[in-house]
mmCIF file of C-alpha atoms and ligand atoms in Angstrom:
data_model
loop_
_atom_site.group_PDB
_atom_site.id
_atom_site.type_symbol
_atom_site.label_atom_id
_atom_site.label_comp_id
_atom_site.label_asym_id
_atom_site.label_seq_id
_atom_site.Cartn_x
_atom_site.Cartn_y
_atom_site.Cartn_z
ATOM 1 C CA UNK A 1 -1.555 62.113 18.176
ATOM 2 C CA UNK A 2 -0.005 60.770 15.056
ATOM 3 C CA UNK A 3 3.825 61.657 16.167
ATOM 4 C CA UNK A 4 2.735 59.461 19.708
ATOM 5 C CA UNK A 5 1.985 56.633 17.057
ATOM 6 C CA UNK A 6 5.035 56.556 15.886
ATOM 7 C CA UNK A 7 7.377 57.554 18.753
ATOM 8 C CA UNK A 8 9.416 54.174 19.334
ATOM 9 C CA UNK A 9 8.326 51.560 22.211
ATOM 10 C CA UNK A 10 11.426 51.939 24.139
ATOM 11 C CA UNK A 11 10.447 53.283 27.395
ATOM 12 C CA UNK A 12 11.802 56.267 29.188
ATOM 13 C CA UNK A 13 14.254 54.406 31.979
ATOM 14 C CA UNK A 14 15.894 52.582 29.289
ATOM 15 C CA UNK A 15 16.867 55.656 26.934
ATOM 16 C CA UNK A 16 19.834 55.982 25.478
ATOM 17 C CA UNK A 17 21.270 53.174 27.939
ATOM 18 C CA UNK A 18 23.763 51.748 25.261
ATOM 19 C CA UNK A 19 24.823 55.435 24.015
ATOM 20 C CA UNK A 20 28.799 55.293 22.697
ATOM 21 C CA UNK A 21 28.387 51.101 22.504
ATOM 22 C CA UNK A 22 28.981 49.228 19.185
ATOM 23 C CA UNK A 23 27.420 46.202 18.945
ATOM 24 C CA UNK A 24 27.065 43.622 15.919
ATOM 25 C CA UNK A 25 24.638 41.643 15.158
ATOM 26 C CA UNK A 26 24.539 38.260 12.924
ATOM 27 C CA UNK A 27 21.638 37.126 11.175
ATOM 28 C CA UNK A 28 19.977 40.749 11.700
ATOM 29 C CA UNK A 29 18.184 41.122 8.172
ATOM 30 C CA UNK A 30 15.052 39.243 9.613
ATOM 31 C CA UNK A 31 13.356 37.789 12.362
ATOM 32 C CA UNK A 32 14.728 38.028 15.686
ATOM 33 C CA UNK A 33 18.254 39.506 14.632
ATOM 34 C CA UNK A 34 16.324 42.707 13.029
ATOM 35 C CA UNK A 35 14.404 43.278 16.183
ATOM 36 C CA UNK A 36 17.428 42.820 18.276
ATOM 37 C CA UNK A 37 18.966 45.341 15.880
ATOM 38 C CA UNK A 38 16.585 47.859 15.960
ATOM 39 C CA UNK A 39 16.411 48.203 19.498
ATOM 40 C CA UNK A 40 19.980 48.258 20.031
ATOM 41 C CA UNK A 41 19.831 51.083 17.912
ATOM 42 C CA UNK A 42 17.293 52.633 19.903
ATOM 43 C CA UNK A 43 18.963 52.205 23.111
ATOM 44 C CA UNK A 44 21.769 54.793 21.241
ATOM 45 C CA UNK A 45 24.176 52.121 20.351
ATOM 46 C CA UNK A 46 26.047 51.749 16.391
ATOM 47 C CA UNK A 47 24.850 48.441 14.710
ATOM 48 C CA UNK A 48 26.098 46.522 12.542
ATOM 49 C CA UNK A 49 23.041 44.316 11.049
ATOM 50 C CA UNK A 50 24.730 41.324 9.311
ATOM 51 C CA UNK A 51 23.171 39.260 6.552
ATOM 52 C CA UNK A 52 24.114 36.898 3.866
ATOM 53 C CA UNK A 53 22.590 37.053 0.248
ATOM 54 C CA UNK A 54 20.130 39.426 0.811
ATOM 55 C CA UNK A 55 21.315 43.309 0.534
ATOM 56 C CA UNK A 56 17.752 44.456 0.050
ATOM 57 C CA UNK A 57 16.553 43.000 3.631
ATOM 58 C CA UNK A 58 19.787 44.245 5.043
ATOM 59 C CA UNK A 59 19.370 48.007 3.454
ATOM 60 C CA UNK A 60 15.372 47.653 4.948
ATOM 61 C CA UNK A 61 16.732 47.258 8.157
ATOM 62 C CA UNK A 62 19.737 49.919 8.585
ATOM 63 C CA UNK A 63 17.147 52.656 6.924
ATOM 64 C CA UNK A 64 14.399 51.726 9.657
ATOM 65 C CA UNK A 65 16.746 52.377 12.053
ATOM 66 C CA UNK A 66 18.049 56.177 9.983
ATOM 67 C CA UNK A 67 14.570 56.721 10.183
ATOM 68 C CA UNK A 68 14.441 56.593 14.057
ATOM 69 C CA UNK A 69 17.705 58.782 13.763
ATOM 70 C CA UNK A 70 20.224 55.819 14.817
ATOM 71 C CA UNK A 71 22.830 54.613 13.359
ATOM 72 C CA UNK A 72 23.621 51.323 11.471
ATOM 73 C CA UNK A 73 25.712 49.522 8.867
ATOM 74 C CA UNK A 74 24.777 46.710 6.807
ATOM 75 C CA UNK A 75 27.862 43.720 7.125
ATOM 76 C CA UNK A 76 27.561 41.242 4.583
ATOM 77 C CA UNK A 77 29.193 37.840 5.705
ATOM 78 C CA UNK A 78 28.439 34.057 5.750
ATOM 79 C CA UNK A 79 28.767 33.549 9.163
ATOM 80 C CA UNK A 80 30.207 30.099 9.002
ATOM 81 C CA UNK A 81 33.240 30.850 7.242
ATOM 82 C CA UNK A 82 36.285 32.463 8.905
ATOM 83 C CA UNK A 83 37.654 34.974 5.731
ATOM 84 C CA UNK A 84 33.806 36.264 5.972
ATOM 85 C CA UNK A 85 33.892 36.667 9.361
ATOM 86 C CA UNK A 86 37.373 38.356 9.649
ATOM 87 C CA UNK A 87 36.917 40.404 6.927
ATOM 88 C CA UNK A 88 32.931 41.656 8.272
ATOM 89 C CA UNK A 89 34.691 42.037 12.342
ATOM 90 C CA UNK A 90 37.560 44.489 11.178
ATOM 91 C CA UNK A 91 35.569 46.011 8.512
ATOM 92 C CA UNK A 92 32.657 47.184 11.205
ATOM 93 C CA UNK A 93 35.613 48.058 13.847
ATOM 94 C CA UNK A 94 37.076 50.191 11.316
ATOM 95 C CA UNK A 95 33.804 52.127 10.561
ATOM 96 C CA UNK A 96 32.454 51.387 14.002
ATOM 97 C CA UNK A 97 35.751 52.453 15.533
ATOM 98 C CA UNK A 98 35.446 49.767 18.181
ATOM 99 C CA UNK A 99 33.091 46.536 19.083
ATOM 100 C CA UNK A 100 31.324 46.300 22.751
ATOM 101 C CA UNK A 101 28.291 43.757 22.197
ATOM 102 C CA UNK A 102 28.330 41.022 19.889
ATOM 103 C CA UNK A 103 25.096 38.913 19.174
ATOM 104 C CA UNK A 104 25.143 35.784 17.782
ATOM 105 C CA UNK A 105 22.136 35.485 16.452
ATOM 106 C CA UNK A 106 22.222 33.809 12.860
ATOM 107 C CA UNK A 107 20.748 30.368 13.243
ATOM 108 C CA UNK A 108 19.102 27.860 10.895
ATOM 109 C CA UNK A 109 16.682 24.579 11.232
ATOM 110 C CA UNK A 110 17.000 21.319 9.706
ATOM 111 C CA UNK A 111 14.091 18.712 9.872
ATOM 112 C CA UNK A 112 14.448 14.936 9.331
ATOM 113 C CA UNK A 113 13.682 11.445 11.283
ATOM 114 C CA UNK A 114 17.088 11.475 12.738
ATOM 115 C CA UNK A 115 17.668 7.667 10.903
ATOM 116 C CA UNK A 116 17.351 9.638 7.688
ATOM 117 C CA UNK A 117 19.912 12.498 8.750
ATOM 118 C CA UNK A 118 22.381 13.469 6.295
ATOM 119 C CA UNK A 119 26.004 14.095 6.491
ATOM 120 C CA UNK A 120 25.436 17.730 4.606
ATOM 121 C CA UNK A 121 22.427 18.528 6.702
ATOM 122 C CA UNK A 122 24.560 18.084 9.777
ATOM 123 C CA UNK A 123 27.423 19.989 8.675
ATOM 124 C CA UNK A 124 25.612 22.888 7.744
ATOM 125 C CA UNK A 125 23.275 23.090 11.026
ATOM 126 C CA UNK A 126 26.698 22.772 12.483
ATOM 127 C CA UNK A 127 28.347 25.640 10.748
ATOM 128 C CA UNK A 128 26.122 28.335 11.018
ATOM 129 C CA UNK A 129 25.073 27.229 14.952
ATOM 130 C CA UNK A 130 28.055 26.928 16.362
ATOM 131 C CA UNK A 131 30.872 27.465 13.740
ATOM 132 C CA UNK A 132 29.273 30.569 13.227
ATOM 133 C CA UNK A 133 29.374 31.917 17.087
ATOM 134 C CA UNK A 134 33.471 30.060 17.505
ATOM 135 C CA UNK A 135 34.014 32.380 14.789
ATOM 136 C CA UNK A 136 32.526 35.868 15.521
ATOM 137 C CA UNK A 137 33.012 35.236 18.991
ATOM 138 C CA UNK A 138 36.652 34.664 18.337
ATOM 139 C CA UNK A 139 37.327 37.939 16.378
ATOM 140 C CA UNK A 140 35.001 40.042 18.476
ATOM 141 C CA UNK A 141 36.954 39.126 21.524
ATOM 142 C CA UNK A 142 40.478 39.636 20.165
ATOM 143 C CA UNK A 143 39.348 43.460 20.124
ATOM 144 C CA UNK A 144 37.122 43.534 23.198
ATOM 145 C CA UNK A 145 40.592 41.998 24.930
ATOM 146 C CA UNK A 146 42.381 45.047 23.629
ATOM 147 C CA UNK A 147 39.653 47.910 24.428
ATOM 148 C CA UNK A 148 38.681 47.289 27.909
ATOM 149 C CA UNK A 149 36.008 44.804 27.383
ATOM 150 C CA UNK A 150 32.666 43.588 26.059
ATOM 151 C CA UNK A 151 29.554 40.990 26.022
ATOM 152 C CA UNK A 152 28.543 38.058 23.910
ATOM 153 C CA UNK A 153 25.286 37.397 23.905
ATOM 154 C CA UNK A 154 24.369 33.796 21.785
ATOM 155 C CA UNK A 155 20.452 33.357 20.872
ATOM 156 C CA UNK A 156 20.248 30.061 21.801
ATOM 157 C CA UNK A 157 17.169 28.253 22.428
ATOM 158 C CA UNK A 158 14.883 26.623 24.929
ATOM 159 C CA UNK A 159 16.353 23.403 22.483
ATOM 160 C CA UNK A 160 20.044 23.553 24.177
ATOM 161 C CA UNK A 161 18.104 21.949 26.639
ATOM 162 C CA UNK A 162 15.170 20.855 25.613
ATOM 163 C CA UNK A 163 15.122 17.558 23.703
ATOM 164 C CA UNK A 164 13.343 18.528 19.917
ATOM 165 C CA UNK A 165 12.738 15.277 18.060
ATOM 166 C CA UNK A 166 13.417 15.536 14.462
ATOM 167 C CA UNK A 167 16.107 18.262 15.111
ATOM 168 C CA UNK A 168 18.917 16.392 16.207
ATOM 169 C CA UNK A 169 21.849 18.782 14.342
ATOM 170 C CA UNK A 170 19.383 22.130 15.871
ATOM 171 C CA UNK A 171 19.549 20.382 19.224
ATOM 172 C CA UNK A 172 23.140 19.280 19.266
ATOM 173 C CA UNK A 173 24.349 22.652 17.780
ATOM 174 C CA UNK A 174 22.151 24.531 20.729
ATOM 175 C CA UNK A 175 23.536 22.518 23.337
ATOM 176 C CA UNK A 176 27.406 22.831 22.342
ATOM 177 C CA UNK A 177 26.083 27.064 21.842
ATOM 178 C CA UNK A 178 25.393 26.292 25.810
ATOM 179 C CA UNK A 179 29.030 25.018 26.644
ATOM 180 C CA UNK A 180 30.359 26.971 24.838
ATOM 181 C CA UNK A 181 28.980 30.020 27.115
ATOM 182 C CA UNK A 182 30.363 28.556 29.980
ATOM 183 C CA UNK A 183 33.404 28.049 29.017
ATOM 184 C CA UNK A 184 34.444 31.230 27.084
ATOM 185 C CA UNK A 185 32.395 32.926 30.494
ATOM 186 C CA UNK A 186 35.425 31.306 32.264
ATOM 187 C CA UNK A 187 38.002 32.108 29.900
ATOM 188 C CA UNK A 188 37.411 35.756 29.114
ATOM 189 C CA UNK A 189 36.610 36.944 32.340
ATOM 190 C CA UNK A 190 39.847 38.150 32.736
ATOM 191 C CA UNK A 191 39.306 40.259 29.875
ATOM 192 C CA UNK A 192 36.021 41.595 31.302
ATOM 193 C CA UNK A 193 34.344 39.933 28.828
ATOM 194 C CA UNK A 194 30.906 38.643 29.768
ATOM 195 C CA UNK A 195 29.030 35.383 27.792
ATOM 196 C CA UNK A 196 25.653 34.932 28.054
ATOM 197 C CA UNK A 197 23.213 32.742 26.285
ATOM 198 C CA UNK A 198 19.188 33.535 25.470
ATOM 199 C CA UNK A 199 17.003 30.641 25.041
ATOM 200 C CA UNK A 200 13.630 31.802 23.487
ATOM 201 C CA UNK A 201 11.098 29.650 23.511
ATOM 202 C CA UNK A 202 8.600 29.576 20.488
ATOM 203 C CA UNK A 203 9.007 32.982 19.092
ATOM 204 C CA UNK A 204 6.851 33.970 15.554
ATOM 205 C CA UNK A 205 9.728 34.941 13.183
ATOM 206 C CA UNK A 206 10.524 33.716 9.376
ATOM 207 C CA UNK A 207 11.469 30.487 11.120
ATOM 208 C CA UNK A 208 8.588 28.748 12.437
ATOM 209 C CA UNK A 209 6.619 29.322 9.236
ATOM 210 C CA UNK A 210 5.453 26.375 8.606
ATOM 211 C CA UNK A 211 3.998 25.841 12.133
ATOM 212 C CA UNK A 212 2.694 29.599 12.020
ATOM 213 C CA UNK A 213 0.605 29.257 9.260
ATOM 214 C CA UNK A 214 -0.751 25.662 10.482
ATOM 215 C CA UNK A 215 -4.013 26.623 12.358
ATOM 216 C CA UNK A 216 -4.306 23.317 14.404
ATOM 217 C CA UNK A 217 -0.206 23.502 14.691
ATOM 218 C CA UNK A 218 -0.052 26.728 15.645
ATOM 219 C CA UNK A 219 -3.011 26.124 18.354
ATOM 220 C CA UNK A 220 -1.428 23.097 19.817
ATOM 221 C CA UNK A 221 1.945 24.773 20.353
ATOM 222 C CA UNK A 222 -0.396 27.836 22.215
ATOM 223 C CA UNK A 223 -1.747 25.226 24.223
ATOM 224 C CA UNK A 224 2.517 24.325 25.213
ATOM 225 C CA UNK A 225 3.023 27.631 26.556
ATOM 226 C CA UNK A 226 1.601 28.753 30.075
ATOM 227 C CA UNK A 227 1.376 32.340 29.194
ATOM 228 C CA UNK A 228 -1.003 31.182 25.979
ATOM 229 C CA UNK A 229 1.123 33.121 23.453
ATOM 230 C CA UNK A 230 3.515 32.903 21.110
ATOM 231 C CA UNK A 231 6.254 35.187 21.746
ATOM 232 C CA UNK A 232 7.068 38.541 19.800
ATOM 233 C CA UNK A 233 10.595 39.210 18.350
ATOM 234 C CA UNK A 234 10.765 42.241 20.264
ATOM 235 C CA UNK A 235 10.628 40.221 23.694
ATOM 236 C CA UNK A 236 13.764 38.882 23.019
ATOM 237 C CA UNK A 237 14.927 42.174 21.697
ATOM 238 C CA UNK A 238 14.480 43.843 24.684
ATOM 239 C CA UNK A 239 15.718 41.323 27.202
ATOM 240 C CA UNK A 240 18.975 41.230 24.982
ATOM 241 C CA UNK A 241 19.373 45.135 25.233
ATOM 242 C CA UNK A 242 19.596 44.860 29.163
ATOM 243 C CA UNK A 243 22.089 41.975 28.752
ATOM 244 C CA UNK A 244 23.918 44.517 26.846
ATOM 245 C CA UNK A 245 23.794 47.630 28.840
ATOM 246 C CA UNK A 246 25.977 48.530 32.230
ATOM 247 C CA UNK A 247 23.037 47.429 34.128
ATOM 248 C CA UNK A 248 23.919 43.284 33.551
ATOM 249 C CA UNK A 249 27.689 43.394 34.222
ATOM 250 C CA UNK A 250 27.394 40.990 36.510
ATOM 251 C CA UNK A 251 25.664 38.205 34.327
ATOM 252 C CA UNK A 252 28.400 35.996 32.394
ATOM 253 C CA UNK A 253 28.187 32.341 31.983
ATOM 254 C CA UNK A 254 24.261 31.338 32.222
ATOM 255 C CA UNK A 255 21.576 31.332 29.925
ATOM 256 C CA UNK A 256 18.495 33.363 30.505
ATOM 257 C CA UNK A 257 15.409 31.595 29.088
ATOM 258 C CA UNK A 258 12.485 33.708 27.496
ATOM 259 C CA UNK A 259 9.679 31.396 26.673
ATOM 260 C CA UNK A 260 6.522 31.705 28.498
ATOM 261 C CA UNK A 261 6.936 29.257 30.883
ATOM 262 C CA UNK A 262 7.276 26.206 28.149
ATOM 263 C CA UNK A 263 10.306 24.547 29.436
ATOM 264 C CA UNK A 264 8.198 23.596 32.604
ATOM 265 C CA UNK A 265 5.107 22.742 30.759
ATOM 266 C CA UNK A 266 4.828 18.731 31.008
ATOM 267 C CA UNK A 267 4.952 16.779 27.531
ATOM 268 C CA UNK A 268 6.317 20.301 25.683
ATOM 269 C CA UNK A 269 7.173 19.700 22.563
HETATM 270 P P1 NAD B 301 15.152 33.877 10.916
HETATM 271 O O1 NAD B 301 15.211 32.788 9.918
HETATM 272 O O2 NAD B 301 14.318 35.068 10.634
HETATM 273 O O3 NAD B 301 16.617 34.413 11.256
HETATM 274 C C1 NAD B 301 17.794 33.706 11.035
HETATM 275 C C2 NAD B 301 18.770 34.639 10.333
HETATM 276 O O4 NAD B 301 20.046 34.005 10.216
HETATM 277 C C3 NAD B 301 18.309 35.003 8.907
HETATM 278 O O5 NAD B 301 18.348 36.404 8.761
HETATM 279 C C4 NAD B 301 19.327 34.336 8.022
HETATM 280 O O6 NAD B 301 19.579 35.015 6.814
HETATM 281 C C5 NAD B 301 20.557 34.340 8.943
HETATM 282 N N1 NAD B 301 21.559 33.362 8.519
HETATM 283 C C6 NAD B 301 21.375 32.052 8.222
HETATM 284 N N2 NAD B 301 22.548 31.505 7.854
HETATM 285 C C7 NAD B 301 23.486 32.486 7.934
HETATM 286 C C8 NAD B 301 24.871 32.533 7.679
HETATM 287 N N3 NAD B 301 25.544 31.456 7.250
HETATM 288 N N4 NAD B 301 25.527 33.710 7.866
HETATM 289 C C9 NAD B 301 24.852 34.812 8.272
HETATM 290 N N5 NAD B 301 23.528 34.819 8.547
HETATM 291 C C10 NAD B 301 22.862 33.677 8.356
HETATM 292 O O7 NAD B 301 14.697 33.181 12.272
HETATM 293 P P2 NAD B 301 14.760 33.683 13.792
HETATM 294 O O8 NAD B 301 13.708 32.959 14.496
HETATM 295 O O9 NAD B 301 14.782 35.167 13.859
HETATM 296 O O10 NAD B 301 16.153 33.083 14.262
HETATM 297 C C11 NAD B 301 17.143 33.834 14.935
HETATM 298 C C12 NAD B 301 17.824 32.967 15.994
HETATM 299 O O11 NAD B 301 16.888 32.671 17.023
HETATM 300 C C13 NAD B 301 18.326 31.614 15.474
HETATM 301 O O12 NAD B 301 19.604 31.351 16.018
HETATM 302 C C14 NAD B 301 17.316 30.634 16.010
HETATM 303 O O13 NAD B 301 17.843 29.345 16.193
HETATM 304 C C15 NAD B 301 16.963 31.300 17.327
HETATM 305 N N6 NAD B 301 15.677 30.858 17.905
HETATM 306 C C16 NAD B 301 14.502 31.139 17.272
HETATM 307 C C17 NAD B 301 13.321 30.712 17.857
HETATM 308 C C18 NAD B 301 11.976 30.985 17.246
HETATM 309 O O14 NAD B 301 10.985 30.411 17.708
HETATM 310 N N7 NAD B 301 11.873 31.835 16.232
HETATM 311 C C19 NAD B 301 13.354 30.008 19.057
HETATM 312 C C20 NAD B 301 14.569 29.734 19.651
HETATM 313 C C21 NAD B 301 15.726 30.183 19.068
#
């Protein structure tokens, strides 16, 4: 009974469905990212779990995933600036020996009445949202051009849509992430290179802290969502593991929302 306990969740059909696929991740030392890592990893693919300015999270993460006997590499970069990135891309397709999936998942959120936004608070939402995915996505691709092929996969949000007030950077940042799909959909299909976005909804991760630990806040965003929970990291972790595998070749250029029904709720957020 206690080896069932701790067999991992991934079920049978879906074993070993990313076997010989590398796949980075940004942003993977927490939250969402480590989830999505870990079950890439599962799946049978190499991962590379990126993080900035915390090894120890990183190190957490890529000996979880030993301990399920997969195989990961912790890639330290600040996602927002191009000698990191460059430097993080070759270094995992050196050790990696190639890249197949890349997830852009690194993200951050800003708060403020939007008459009150400042100039710094922009720029940085900016850089890490969408500098960030130009970037990775930019490097990945050069390689995926070169080896046959590959998918992007942005973590988005329900927000590149959804109007958020108070976030005006997170929003603006979410909805250039959506262009941005659709374009590069456009312009690397030639390369067989497939871009797709996923838009969670409210998911509880290091992120929505603040509204987590709020009992009323946290009840009144339940009360958003037609399923009546807040989603799990792992939800998104799965869905992004079937974007990755053979199974979705024939997704590029939409976003797949994962939210529990919230973007049709009337008055959401
Ligand atoms: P999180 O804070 O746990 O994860 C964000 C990660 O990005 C962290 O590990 C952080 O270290 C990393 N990061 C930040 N700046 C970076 C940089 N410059 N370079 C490299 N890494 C950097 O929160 P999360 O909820 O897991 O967020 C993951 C993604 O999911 C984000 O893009 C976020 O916008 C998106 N998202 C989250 C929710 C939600 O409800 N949690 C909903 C919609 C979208």
């Amino acid at each position: 009974m206690s080896t069932l306990r701790h067999m991992p969740s991934t079920p049978p059909s879906q074993h070993r469905s990313l076997q010989g696929k590398a796949a980075l991740v940004t942003g993977a030392s927490s939250g969402i990212g480590r989830e999505i890592a870990l079950e890439l990893a599962r799946r049978g693919a190499v991962v590379g779990v990126n993080y900035i300015g915390k090894p120890d999270a990183a190190q957490e993460v890529v000996q979880a995933i030993a301990n399920e006997q997969g195989k990961a590499l912790a890639c330290e970069a600040d996602v927002s600036k191009a000698a990191d990135v460059t430097r993080m891309v070759s270094d995992f397709i050196k050790q990696a020996g190639r890249i197949d999936v890349l997830v852009n998942n690194a993200g951050i959120e800003e708060e403020s009445p939007f008459l009150e936004k400042t100039e710094e608070e922009w720029d940085k939402v900016m850089a890490v949202n969408l500098k960030g995915p130009f970037l990775c996505t930019q490097m990945a691709a050069r390689s995926m051009a070169k080896t046959g092929g590959g998918t992007i996969i942005n973590i988005s949000s329900v927000h590149e849509d959804l109007p958020f007030p108070g976030y005006a950077s997170y929003c603006a940042a979410k909805g250039g992430l959506r262009m941005l799909c659709r374009d590069l959909a456009l312009e690397l299909a030639p390369h067989k290179i497939n871009v797709v976005n996923v838009a969670p909804g409210a998911i509880a991760t290091p992120i929505n802290l603040r509204t987590l630990q709020d009992p009323e806040k946290k009840l009144a965003l339940i009360r958003e969502i037609p399923l009546g929970r807040i989603g799990e990291p792992s939800d998104v972790a799965k869905l992004v593991c079937y974007l990755a595998s053979d199974d979705a070749s024939y997704i590029t250029g939409t976003t797949v929302v994962i939210d529990g029904g919230l973007m049709h709720q009337t008055g959401s957020l």
